[in-house]
XYZ file of C-alpha atoms in Angstrom:
493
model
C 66.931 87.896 56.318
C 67.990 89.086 59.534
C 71.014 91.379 57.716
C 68.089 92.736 55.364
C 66.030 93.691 58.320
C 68.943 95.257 60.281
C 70.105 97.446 57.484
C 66.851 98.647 56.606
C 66.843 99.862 60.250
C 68.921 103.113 59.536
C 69.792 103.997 63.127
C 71.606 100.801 63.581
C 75.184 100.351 62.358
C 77.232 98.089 60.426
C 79.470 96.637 63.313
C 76.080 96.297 65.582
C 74.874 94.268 63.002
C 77.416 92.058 62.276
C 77.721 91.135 66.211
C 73.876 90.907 66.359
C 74.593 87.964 63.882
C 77.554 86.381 65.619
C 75.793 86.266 68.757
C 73.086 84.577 67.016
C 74.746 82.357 65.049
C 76.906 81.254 68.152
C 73.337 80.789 70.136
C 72.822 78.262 67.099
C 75.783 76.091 67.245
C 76.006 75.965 70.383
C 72.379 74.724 70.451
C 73.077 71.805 67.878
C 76.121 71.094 69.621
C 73.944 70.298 72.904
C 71.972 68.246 70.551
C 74.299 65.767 68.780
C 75.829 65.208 71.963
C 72.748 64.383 73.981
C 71.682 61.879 70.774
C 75.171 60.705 70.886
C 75.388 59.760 74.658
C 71.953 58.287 74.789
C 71.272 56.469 71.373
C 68.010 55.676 70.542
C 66.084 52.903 72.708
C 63.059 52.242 71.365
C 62.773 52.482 67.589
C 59.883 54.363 66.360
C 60.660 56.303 63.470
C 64.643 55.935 62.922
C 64.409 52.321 62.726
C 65.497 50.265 59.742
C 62.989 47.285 58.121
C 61.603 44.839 59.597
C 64.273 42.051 59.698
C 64.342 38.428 59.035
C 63.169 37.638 62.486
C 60.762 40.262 62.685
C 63.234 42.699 64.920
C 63.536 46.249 64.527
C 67.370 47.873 65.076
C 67.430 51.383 66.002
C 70.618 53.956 65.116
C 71.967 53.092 68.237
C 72.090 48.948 68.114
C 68.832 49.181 70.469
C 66.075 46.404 69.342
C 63.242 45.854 69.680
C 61.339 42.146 68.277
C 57.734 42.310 67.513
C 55.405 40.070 65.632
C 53.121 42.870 64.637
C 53.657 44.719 60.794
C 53.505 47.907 62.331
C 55.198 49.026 65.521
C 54.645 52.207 67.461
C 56.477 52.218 71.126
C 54.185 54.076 73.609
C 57.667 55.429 75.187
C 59.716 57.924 73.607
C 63.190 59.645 74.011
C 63.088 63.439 74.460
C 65.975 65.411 74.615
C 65.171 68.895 77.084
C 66.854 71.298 79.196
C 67.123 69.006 82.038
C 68.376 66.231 80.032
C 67.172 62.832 78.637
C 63.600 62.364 79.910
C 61.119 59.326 78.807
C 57.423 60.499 77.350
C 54.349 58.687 76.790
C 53.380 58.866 73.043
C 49.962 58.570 73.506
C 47.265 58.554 76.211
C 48.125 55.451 77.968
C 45.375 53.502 80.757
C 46.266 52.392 84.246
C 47.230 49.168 84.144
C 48.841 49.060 80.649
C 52.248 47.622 79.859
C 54.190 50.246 78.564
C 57.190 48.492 77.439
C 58.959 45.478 78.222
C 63.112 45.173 78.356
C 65.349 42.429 78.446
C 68.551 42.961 80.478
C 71.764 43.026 78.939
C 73.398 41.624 81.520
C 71.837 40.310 85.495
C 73.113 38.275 88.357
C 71.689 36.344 91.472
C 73.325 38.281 94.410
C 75.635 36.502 95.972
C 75.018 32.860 97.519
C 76.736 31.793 100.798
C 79.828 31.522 101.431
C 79.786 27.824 101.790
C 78.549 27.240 98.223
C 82.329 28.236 96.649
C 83.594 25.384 98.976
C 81.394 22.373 99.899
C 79.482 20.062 97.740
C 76.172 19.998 99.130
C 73.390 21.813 98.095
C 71.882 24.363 100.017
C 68.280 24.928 100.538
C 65.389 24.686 97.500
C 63.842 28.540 99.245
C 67.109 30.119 97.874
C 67.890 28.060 94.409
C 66.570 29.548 91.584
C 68.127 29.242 87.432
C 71.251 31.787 87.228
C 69.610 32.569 83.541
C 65.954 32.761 83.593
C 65.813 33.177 87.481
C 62.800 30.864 88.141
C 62.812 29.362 91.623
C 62.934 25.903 92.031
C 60.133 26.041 94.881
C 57.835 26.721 91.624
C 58.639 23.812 89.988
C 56.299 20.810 90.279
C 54.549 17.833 88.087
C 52.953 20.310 85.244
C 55.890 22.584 84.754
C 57.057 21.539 81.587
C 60.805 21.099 80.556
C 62.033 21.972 83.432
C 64.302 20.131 86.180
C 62.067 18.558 89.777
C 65.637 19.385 91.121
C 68.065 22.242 89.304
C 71.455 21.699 88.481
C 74.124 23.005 89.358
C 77.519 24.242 87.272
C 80.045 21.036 87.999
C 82.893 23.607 87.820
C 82.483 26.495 89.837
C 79.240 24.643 91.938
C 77.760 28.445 92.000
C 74.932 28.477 89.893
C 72.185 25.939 89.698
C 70.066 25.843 86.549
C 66.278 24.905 85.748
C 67.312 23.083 82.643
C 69.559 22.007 80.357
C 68.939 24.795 77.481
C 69.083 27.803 80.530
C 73.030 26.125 81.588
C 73.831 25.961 77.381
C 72.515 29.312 76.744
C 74.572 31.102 80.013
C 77.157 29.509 79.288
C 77.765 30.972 76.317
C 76.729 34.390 76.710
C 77.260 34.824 80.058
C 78.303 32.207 82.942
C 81.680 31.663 81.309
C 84.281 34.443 82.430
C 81.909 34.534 86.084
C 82.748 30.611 85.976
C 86.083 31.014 85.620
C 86.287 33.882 88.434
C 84.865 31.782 91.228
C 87.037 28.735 90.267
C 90.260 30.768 90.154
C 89.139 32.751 93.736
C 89.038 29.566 95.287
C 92.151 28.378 93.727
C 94.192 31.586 95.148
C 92.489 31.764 98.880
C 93.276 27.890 99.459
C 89.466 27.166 99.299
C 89.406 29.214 102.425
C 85.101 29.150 103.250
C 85.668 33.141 104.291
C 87.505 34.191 100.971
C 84.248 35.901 99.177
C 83.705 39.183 98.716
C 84.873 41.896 101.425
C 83.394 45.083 99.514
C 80.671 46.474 96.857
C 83.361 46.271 93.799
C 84.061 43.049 95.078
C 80.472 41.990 95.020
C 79.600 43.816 91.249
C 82.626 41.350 89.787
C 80.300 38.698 88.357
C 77.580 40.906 87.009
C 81.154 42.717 85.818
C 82.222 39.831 83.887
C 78.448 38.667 82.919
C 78.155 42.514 81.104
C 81.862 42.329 79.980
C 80.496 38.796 78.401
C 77.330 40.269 76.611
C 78.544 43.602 75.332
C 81.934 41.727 73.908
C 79.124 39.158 71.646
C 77.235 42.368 70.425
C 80.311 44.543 69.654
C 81.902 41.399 67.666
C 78.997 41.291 64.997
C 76.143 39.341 66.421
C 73.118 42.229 66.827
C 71.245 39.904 68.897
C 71.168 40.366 72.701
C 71.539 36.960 74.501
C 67.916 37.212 75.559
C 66.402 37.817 72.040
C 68.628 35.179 70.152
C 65.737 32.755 71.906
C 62.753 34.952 69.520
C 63.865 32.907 66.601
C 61.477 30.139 67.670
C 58.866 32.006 68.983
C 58.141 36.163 68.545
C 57.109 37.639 71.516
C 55.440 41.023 71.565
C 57.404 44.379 71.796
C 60.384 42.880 73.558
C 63.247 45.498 73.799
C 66.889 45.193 74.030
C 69.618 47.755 74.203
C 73.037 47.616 72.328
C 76.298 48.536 73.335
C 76.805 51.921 72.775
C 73.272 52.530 75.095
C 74.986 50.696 77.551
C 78.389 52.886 77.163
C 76.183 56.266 77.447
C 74.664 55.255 80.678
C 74.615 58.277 83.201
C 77.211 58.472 85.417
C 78.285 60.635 88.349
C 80.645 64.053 86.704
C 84.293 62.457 87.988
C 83.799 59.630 86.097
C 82.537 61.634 82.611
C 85.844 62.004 80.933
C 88.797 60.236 81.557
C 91.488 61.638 84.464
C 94.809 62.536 82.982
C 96.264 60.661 86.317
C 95.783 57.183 86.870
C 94.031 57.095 90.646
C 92.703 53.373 91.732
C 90.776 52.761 94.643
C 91.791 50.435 96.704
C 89.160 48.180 96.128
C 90.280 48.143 92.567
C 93.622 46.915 93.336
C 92.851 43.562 95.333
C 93.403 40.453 93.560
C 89.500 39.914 93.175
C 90.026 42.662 90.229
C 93.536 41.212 89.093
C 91.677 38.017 88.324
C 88.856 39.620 86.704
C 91.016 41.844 84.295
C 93.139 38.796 83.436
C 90.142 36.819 82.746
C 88.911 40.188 80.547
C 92.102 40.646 78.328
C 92.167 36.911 77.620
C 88.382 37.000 76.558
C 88.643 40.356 74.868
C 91.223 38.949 72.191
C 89.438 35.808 71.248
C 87.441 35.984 67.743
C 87.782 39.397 67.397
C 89.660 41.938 65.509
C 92.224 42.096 67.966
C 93.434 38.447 67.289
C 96.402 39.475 65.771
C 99.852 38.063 66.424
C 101.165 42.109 67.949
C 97.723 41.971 69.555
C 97.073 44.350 72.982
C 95.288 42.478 75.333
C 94.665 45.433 77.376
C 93.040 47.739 74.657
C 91.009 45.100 73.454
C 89.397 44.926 76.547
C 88.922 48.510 76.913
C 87.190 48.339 73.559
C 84.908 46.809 74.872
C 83.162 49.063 77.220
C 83.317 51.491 74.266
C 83.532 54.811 76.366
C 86.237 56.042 74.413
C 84.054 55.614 71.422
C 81.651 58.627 73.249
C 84.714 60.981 74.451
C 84.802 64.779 72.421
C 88.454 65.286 73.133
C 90.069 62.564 71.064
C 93.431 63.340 73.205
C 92.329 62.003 76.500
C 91.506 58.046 76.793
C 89.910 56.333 79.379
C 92.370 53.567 80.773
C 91.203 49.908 81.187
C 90.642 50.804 85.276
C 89.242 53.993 84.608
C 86.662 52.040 82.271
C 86.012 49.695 85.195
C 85.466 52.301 87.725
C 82.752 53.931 85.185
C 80.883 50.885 84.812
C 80.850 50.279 88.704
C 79.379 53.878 88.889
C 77.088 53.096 86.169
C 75.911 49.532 87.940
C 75.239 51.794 91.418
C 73.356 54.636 89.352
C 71.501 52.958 86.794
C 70.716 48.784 87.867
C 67.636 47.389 89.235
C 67.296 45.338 91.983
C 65.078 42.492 90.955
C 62.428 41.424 92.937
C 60.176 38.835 93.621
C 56.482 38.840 94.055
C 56.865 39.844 97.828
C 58.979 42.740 96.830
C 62.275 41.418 98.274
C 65.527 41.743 96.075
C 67.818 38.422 94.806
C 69.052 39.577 92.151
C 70.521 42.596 90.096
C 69.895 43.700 86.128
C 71.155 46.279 83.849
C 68.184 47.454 82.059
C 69.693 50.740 80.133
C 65.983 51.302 78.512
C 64.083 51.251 81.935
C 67.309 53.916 83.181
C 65.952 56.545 80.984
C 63.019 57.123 83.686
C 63.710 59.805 85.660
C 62.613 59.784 89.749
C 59.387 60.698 91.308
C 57.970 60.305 94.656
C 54.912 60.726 93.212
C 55.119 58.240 89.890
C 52.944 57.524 86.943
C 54.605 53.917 86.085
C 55.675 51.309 88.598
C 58.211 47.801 87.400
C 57.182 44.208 87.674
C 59.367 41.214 86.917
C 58.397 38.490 84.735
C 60.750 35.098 85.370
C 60.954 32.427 83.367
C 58.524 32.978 80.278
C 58.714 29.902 77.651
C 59.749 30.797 73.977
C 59.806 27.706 72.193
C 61.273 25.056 73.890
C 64.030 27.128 76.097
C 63.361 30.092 78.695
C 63.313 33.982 78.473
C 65.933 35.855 80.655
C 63.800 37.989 83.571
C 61.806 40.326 81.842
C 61.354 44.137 83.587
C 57.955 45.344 82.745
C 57.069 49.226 82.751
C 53.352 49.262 84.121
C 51.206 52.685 84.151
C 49.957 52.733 87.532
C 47.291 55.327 86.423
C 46.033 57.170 83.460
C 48.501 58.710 81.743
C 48.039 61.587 79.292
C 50.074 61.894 75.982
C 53.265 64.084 76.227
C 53.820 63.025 79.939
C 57.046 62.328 81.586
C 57.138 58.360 82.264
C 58.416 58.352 85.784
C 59.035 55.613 88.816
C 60.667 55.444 92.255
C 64.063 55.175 92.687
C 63.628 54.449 96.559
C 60.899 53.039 98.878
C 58.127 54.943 98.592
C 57.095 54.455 102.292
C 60.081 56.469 103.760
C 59.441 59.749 104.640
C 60.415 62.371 102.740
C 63.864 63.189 104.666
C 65.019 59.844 104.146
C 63.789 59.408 100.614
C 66.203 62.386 99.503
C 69.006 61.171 101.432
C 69.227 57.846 99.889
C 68.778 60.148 96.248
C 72.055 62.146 97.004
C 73.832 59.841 98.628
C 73.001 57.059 95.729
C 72.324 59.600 92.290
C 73.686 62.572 93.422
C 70.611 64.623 93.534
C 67.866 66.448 95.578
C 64.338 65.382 94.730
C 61.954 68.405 94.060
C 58.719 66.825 93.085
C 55.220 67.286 94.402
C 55.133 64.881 97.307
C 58.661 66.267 98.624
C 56.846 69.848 99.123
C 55.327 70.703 102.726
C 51.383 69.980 101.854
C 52.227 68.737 98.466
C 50.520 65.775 98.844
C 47.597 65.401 101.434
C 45.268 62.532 102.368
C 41.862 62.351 104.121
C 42.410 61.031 107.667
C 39.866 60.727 110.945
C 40.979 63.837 113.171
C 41.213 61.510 115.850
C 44.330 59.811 115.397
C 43.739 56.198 117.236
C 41.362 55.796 114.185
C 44.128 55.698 111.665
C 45.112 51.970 112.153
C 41.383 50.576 111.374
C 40.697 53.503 108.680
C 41.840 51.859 105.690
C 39.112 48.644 106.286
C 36.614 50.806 107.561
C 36.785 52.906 104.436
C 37.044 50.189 101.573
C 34.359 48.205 103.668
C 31.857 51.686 103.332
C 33.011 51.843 99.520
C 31.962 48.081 98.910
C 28.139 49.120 100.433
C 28.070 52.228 98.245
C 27.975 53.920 101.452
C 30.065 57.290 101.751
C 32.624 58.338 104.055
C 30.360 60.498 106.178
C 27.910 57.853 106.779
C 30.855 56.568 108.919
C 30.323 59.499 111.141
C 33.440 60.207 111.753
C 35.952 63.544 111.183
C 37.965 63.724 108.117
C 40.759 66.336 108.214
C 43.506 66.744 105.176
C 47.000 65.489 106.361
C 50.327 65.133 104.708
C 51.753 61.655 103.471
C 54.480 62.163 104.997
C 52.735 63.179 108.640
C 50.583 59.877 108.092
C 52.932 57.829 107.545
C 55.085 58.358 110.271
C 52.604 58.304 112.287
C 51.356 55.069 111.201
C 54.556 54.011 111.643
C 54.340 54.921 115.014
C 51.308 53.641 115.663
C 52.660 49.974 114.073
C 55.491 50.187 116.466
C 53.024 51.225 119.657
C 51.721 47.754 118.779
């Protein structure tokens, strides 16, 4: 068409024409070229219309190994995967309330952080405030006469004496799909420091090694045949709504920062990476790596079957280059510090870490649209759910809107908020509430009001009255201004 047009033009010649269309059809390629590769690195997380039949446990398996289990004949996820300019960006598929539970993931892999030192080396138990099941993360300080199958008093693992669990299905189920390589690691670290009580973990990679070996546990299950995650082996008894779960190659395409993208032709280790915390932990890899897989094989490589595992040489364009077994390490470190969620309790405070790759697809904003909650603990049948991240609309949300949340205390001022951004993802926040005036409250003039304001207000809005019966001066003030001050005025006591 475009050849008929140009020739009928007569002032235009032949060899304009012909690089008229190369230009174009460059512009073309190019563009699809963007495309597969975005749908490559970030397979498909919530199935909505590339997923396969309902199986025969009601799950739904997306291109990408990403489930999600539903009882309901029809599913349709409210979240969607949009590939744009600025990269993979999460959209609401329909008008969505405040309030509403957008979707709910399962972690592929989580961890308590670390217990104290003392745990690794004497017997006793430490206090029931801190205890809580290494699998479905339910404290023990919850427990009491009504809870049902559940331990007065958790157990704890006879061999490493790390994790205590709330029953005996939680220990069975970690076990297998998780606790067993982390088991081994603590056991084997107090083995080589002499049970020394001050032999635990002297740096962040140090620290990541369980969840390491817990994620290194769960992708090597998926990747050797069985398309259930841990958590949703458990939806066999019982279906739970809209529960999703990410595969492997998700996990693989997780964002990372650009030196860790493709491989390095020269092998450069940290030194973190070349303690014996990691020796241990690669040994205990290659040894798991080769077991009931297709690398059992008498002339079998203990090293690339472990690297198969983290499957990012499955997602590299340039078949030449490989990423090394410590170069595949040092991604997934990057990928734990970009992409997990601290997991919190109802008080806000962090134990524990998870690697949700669904919830990772929400981009940042200091001014959100969707908050997370935590759900610990949730019966299915007669064993326990692994802690469940729920994506909550914390107000109305239109259809075709970006889902977005807070990577960072939303309380911090806005010079602080973007430091912790580039100093933890590497980039500069530009949304409304980081612009001068971009986001203004309605505050008394006088500022030794602002401390009582917030009571004196909601107490006027529960008489119906209005803010000007209150008699007092409103003036329009930036967050950021009011909260500092408030801060101030906290400190000022």
């Amino acid at each position: 068409l475009l050849s008929a047009f140009y020739l009928s033009e007569s002032h235009l010649s032949i060899p304009l024409i012909v690089l008229c269309e190369i230009v174009l059809l460059q512009s073309l390629v190019s563009q699809m070229s963007r495309e597969k590769s975005a749908k490559q690195r970030y397979p498909c997380c919530i199935p909505v219309s590339n997923c396969n039949d309902t199986n025969v446990d009601g799950g739904r398996t997306s291109e990408g190994g990403c489930r999600v289990s539903s009882s309901r004949k029809s599913y349709k996820s409210m979240m969607i995967i949009e590939f744009g300019p600025h990269g993979v960006h999460a959209m609401a598929s329909q008008d969505i309330t405040a309030g509403t539970v957008i979707v709910q993931c399962l972690p592929l892999a989580h961890s308590l952080f670390n217990p104290p030192t003392n745990l690794l080396t004497e017997e006793e138990n430490y206090g029931d405030e801190n205890r809580r099941c290494a699998r479905c993360f339910f404290s023990e300080r919850n427990v009491d006469e009504t809870t049902v199958a559940r331990k007065q008093k958790f157990g704890r693992c006879s061999k490493c004496k790390v994790a205590f669990y709330c029953s005996r299905s939680c220990q069975e189920e970690d076990w297998n799909h998780f606790h067993k390589l982390e088991c081994q690691y603590y056991s084997k670290r107090r083995k080589k420091s002499g049970n020394a009580p001050n032999f635990y973990a002297t740096n962040a990679e140090e620290d990541a090694i369980p969840l390491l070996l817990r994620t290194f546990s769960a992708l090597k299950i998926l990747r050797d045949g069985n398309q259930q995650s841990p958590g949703e082996s458990l939806n066999n008894e019982v279906l739970h709504d809209d529960l999703v779960s990410c595969g492997p190659d998700h996990f693989s395409s997780l964002m990372v920062s650009s030196e860790h993208i493709k491989p390095s032709q020269t092998e450069t280790r940290s030194s973190a990476l070349s303690g014996t915390s990691i020796k241990i932990a690669i040994d205990i890899m290659e040894k798991f790596a080769i077991k009931g897989s297709v690398y059992d094989k008498p002339q079998r490589d203990k090293n690339s079957a472990a690297n198969s595992v983290w499957g990012y040489n499955n997602i590299v364009d340039d078949k030449r280059a490989a990423f090394t077994l410590h170069q595949s390490i040092e991604r997934t470190l990057n990928a734990f510090k970009k992409n997990n969620f601290g997991i919190v309790d109802s008080l806000h405070s962090p134990f524990g870490e998870g690697v949700y790759p669904c919830a990772a697809l929400l981009n940042h904003s200091c001014a959100p649209n969707c908050i997370l909650r935590y759900e610990f603990g949730r019966k299915v049948g007669s064993k326990f759910q692994l802690p469940i991240l729920q994506i909550v609309a914390c107000r109305n949300i239109v259809k075709g809107e970006e889902l977005t949340h807070s990577y960072v205390d939303l309380a911090l001022p806005t010079v602080e908020r973007r430091a912790r951004l580039i100093g933890t993802h590497g980039f500069e926040c530009k949304c409304i509430r980081c612009q001068k005036n971009g986001c203004c409250l309605e505050l008394p003039e006088n500022r030794d009001e602002w401390a009582l304001w917030p009571l004196k207000h909601k107490f006027a809005a529960m008489e119906d009255k209005s803010c000007g019966s209150l008699s007092t001066k409103l003036t329009e003030v930036d967050l950021d201004e009011a909260i500092i001050g408030c801060h101030a005025i906290s400190e000022n006591g």
